[in-house]
XYZ file of C-alpha atoms in Angstrom:
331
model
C -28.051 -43.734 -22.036
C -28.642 -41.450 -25.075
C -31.511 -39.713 -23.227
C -29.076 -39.007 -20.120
C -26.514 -37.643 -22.220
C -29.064 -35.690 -23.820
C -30.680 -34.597 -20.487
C -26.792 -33.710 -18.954
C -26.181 -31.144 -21.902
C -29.621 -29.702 -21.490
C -28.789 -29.067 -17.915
C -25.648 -27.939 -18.800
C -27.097 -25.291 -21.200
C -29.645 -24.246 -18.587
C -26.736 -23.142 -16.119
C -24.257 -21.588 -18.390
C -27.077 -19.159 -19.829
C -28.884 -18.672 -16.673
C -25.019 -17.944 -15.471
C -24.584 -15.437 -17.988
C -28.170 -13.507 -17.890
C -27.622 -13.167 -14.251
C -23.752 -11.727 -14.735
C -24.910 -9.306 -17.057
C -28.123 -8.287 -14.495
C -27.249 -6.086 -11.482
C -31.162 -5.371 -10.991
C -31.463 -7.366 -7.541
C -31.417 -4.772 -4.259
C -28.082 -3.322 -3.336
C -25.826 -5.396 -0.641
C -23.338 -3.536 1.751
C -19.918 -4.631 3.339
C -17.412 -2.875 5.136
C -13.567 -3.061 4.634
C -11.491 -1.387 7.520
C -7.940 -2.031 8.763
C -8.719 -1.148 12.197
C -11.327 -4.617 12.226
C -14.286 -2.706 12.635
C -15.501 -3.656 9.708
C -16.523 -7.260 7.982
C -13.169 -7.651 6.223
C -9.817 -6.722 6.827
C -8.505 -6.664 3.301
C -10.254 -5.341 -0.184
C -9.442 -9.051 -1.345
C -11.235 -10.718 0.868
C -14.321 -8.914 0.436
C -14.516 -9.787 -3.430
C -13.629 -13.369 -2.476
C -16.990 -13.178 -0.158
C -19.107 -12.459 -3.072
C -20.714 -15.735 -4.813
C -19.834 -16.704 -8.211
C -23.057 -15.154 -10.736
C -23.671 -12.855 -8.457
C -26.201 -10.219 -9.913
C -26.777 -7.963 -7.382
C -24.543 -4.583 -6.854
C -22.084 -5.704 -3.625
C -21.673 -2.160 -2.539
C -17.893 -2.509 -0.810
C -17.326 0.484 1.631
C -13.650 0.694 2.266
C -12.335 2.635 4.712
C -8.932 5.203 4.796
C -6.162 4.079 5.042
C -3.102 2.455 2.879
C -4.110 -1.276 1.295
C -0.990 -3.085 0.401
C -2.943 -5.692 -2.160
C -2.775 -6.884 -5.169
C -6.679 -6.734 -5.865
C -8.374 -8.888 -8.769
C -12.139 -9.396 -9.309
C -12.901 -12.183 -11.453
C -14.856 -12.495 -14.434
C -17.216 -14.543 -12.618
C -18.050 -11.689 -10.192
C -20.129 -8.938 -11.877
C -22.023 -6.002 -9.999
C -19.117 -4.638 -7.343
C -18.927 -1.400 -6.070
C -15.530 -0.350 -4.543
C -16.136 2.773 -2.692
C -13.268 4.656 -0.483
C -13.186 7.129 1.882
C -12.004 9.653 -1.208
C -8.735 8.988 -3.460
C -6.900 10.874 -1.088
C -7.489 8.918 2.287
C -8.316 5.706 0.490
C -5.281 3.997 -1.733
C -3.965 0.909 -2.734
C -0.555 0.087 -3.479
C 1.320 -3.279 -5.207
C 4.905 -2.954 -6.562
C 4.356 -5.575 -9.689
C 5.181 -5.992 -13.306
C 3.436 -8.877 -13.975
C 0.562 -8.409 -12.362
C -1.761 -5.039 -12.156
C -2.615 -3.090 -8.761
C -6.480 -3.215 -9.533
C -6.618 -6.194 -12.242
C -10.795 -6.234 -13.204
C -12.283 -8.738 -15.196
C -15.622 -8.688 -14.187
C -18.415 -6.988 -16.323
C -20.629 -4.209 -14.467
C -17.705 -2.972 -11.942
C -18.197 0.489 -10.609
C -15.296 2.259 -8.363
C -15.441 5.310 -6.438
C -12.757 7.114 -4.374
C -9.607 5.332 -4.143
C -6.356 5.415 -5.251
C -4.282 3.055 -7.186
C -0.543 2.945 -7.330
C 2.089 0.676 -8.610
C 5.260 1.708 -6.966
C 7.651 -1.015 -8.783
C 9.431 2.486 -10.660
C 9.204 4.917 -7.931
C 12.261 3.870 -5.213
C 12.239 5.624 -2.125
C 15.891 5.716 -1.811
C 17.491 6.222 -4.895
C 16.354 7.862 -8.316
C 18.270 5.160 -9.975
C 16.064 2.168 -11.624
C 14.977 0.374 -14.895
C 11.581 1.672 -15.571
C 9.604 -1.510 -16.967
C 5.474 -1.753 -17.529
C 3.948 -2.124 -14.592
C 0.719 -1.259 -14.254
C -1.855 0.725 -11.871
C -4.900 -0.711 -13.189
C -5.627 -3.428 -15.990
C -9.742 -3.287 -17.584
C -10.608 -6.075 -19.408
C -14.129 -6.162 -19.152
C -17.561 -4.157 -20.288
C -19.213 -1.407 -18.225
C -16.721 -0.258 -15.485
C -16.929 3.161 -14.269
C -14.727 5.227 -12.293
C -15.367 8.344 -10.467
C -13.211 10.249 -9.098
C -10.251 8.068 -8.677
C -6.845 7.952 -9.084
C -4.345 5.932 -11.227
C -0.151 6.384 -10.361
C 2.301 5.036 -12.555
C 5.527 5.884 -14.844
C 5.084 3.290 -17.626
C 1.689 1.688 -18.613
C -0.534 3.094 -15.387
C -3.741 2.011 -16.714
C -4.155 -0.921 -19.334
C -7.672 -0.112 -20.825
C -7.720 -3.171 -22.668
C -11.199 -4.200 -23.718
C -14.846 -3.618 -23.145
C -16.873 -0.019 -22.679
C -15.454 2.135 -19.761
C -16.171 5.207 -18.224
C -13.971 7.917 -16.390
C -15.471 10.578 -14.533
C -13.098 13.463 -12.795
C -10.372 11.192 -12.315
C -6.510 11.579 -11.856
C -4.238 9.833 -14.159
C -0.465 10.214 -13.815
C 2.637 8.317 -16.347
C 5.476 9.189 -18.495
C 5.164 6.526 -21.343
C 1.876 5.515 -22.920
C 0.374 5.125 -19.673
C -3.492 4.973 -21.611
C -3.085 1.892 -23.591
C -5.120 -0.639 -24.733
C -7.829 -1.397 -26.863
C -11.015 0.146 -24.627
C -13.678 2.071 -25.942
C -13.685 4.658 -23.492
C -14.819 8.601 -22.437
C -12.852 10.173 -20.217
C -14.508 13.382 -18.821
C -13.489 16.095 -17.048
C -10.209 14.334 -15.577
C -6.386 15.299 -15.061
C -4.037 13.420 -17.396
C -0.506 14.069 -15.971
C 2.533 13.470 -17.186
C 5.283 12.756 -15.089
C 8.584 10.455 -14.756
C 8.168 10.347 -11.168
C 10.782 8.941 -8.907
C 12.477 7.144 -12.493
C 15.646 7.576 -13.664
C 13.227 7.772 -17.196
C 14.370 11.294 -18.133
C 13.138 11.587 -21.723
C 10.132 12.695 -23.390
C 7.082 10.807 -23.117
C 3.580 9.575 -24.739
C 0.600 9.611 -22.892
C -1.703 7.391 -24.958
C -1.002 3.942 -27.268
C -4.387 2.910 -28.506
C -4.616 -0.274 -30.462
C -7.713 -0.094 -32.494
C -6.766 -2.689 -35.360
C -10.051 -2.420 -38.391
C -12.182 0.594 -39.585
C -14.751 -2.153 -38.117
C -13.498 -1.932 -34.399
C -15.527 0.280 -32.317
C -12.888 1.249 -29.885
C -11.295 4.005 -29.036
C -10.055 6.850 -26.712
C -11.943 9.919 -26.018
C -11.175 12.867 -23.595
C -13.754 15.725 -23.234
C -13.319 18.671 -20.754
C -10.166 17.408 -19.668
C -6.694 19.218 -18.194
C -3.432 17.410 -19.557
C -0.485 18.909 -18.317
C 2.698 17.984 -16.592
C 6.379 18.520 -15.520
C 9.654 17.860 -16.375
C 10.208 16.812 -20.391
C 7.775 17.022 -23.049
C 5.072 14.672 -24.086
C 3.079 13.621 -27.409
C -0.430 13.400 -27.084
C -0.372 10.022 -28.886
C 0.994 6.864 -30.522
C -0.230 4.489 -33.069
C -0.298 0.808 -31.634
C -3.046 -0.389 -34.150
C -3.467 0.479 -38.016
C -6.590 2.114 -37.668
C -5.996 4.131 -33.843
C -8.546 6.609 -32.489
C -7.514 9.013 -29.701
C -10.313 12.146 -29.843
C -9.417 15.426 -27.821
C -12.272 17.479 -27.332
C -12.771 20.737 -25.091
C -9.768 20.135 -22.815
C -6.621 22.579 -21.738
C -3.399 21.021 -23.048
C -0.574 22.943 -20.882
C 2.982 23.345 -22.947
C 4.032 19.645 -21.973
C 2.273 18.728 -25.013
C 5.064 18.407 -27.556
C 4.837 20.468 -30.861
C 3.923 17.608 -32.959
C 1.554 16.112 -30.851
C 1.191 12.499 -32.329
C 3.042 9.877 -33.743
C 2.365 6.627 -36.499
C 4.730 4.899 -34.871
C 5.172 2.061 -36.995
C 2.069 2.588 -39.490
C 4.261 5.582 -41.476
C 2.637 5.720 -44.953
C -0.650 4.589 -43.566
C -1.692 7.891 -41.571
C -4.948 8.066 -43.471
C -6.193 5.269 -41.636
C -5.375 6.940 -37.878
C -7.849 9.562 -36.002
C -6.188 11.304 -33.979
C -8.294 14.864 -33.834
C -7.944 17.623 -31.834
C -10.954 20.025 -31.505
C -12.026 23.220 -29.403
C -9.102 22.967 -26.812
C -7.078 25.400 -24.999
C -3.921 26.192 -23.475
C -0.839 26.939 -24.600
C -0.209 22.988 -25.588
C -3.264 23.717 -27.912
C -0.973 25.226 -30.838
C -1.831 22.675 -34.290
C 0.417 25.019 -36.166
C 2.939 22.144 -36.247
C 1.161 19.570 -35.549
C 1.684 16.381 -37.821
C 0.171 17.032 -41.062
C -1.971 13.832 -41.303
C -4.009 14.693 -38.021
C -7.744 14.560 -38.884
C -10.447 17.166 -37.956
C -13.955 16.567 -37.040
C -17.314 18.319 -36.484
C -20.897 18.816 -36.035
C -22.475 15.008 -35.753
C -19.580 13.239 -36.874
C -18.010 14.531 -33.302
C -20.656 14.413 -31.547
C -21.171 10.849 -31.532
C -18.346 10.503 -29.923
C -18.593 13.204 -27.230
C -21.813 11.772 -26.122
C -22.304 9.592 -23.369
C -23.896 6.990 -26.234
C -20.035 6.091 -27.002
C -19.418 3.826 -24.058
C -23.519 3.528 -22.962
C -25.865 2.942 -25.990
C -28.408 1.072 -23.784
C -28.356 2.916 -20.481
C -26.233 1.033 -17.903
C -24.315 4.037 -16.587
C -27.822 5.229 -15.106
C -27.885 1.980 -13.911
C -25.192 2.130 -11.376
C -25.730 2.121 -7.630
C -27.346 5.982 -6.417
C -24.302 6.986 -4.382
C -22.081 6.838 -6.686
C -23.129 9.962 -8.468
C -23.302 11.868 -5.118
């Protein structure tokens, strides 16, 4: 009986760690399937594609979606590494849920790459009336390591994209809120994308924040970066920045900040008297949003190496899996 017991656990430790070797391994030869509305494709529905793909899988499931309008909720599960959402381009391919609870594009899957497609959650944009309770409810929710985005889209007023954990990547993407609507606790470059701020359709007519990063020890390796980036907007005013952990990171680097960008910029929120442990830097922008003159006076100013380590790519991708990623993607 012992040796059973001990010959069950042995099996079970064979499985879970060849289960995990092959999640984090997207080496195997790319795999196509088509997503279309019209039913020329293999699915009908972005859902139903991911539900198609095995549990461990650990090759890249390259999912072609076609245009048109996807009225899903879409979650890929941890269990489902190496997917490839492509559309038709974010503006023929989107996908719309009206939720609070639950995200648009909800990914908890390591190795996720997405390409062309829009996300929207239209729970605080009505169609007929500008009157509503804005409440979180978010575009997109990242909760896993190595996800990239290119050239995507993310609509929302409050909370649009929950970058909440793991190394992510943002390539010339669109990303549009009033109140922290880049939150989390990702470590994540953003490069050469829109941030927008905007109430939208909401009755929210006040001034905004456009990121809440939670970094919580000098330890934690997380944090926000933007690099050749456009923030602008319409409407009110927005800061730059709010403190959700004791030790937050937002970097600015290179980017145009238009005069939505509120005089003081940032904010400790509830860490006043602790500023010294926030980084919130601001270096070689332009615009006129771009102004430190009255910026708060606790802001902290990098160069040479010590901001270059986190303008490089090595931030989110140490050990190379961006270069990884299927070929097309970069195309």
């Amino acid at each position: 009986m012992q040796f059973l017991r001990s010959l069950a656990f042995i099996l079970i430790f064979v499985v879970l760690t060849f289960d995990v070797c092959e999640s984090d391994d997207c080496s195997n030869s790319l795999k196509t399937i088509t997503v279309s509305q019209s039913g020329k494709a293999n699915f009908k529905t972005i859902q139903s594609a991911i539900d198609s793909v095995p549990a461990g899988n650990s090759q890249w499931i390259h999912i072609q979606i076609s245009s048109g309008v996807y009225k899903e909720r879409v979650l890929i599960p941890k269990n489902k590494p190496c997917i490839y959402l492509e559309g038709a381009g974010s503006k023929s391919t989107r996908l719309e849920w009206g939720s609070h609870e639950n995200a648009t594009l909800d990914i908890k899957a390591s190795n996720t790459a997405v390409k062309g497609i829009t996300f929207t959650n239209t729970l605080n944009s009505p169609v007929l009336s500008d009157v509503v309770d804005v409440v979180p409810a978010k575009a997109a929710k990242i909760h896993a390591d190595k996800c990239a985005f290119y050239s995507c889209s993310f609509f929302g007023v409050q909370d649009t994209i929950n970058d909440d954990d793991g190394r992510h990547y943002y390539n010339n993407c669109y990303i549009q809120g009033a109140t922290d609507f880049i939150y989390g606790n990702g470590q994540s470059l953003f490069e050469a994308c829109t941030i927008y701020f905007s109430t939208g359709k909401s009755s929210l007519h006040q001034n905004g924040v456009i990121t809440a990063q939670y970094r919580d020890s000098p330890n934690d390796p997380s944090g926000f970066v933007f690099k050749n980036c456009s923030i602008s907007g319409t409407g009110y005013m927005t800061e730059l920045g709010r403190a959700m952990g004791a030790y937050a990171r937002v970097i600015i680097a290179n980017s145009y900040l238009s005069d939505v960008v509120s005089p003081e910029g940032w904010s400790p929120l509830a860490y006043v008297g602790h500023e010294k442990n926030l980084t919130f830097v601001e270096e070689g922008c332009t615009g006129p949003g771009a102004d430190k003159s009255k910026r708060v006076k606790w802001m902290k100013s990098l160069s040479g190496p010590e901001l270059d380590k986190f303008l490089s790519i090595s931030f989110v991708d140490q050990e190379g899996w961006i270069s990884k990623l299927p070929p097309s993607i970069f195309h």
